[in-house]
C-alpha positions as a Python dict, from the first residue, in 0.01 Angstrom:
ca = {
    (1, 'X'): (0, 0, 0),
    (2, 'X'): (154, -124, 333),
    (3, 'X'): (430, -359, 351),
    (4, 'X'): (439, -665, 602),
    (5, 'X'): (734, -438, 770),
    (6, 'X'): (488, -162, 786),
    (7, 'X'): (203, -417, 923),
    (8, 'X'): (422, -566, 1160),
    (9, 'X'): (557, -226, 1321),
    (10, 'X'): (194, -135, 1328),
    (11, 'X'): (73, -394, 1562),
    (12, 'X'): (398, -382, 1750),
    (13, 'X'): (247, -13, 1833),
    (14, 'X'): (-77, -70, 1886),
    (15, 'X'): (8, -350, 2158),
    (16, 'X'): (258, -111, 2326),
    (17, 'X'): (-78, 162, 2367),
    (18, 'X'): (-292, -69, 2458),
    (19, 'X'): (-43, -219, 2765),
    (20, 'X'): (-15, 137, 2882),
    (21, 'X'): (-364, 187, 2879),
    (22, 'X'): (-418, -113, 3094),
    (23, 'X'): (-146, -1, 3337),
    (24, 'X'): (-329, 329, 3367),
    (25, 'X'): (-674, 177, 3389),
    (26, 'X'): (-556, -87, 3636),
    (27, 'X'): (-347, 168, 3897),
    (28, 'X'): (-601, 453, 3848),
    (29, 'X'): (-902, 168, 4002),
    (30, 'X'): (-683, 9, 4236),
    (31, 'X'): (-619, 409, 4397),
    (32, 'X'): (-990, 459, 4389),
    (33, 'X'): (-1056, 165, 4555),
    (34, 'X'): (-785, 198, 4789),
    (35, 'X'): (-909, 569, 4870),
    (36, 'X'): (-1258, 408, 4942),
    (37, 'X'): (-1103, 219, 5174),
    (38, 'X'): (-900, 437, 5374),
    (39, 'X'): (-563, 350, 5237),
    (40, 'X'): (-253, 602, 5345),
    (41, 'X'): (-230, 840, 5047),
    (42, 'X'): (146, 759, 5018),
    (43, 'X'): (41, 425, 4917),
    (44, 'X'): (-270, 562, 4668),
    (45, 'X'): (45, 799, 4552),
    (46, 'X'): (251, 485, 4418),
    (47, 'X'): (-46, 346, 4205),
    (48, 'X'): (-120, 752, 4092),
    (49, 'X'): (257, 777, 3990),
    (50, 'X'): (255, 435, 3785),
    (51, 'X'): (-61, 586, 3591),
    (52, 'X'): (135, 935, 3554),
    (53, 'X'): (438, 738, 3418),
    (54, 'X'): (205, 538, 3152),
    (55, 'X'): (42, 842, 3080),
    (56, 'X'): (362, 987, 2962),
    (57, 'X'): (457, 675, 2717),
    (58, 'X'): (128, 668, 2570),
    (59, 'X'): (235, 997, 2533),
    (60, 'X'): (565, 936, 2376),
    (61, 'X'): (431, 678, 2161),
    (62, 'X'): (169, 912, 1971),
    (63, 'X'): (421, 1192, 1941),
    (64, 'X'): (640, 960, 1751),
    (65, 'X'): (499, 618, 1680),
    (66, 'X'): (785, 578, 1426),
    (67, 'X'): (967, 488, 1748),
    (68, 'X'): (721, 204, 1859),
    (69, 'X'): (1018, -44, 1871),
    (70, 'X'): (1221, 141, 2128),
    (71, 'X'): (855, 64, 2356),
    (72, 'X'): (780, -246, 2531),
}
C-alpha cells in the first residue's frame, strides 16, 4: 500500500518526465522546421542541444526516480 508521501513523490516525478518530454518534443520540431526553412545550423544546433540536455534528465530521472525532488 502507498502512502500519500509515496503518492505525492510519484506525481512530483511523473510531472518532471513529462516537462522534459515536452522540451524535447518542442526543440526537436522547432529544428525540423527551422531546417525546412533554411535556418543556419548553428542556430538548429541550440534547439538540438536543449533536446540532448532533456534527453539526459529524462535520463537521470529513470535511473533514479528516488531522486525526483532534486528535478524541476
Amino acid at each position: 500500500m502507498s502512502t500519500p508521501h509515496d503518492e505525492e513523490a510519484e506525481r512530483h516525478w511523473r510531472h518532471g518526465l513529462r516537462n522534459e518530454l515536452n522540451v524535447i518534443t518542442m526543440a526537436v520540431s522547432t529544428a525540423s522546421a527551422m531546417l525546412d526553412h533554411g535556418a543556419e545550423p548553428d542556430r538548429v544546433r541550440e534547439h538540438l542541444k536543449r533536446a540532448e540536455a532533456a534527453c539526459r534528465r529524462c535520463r537521470d530521472l529513470v535511473m533514479d526516480p528516488g531522486d525526483a525532488s532534486e528535478h524541476p
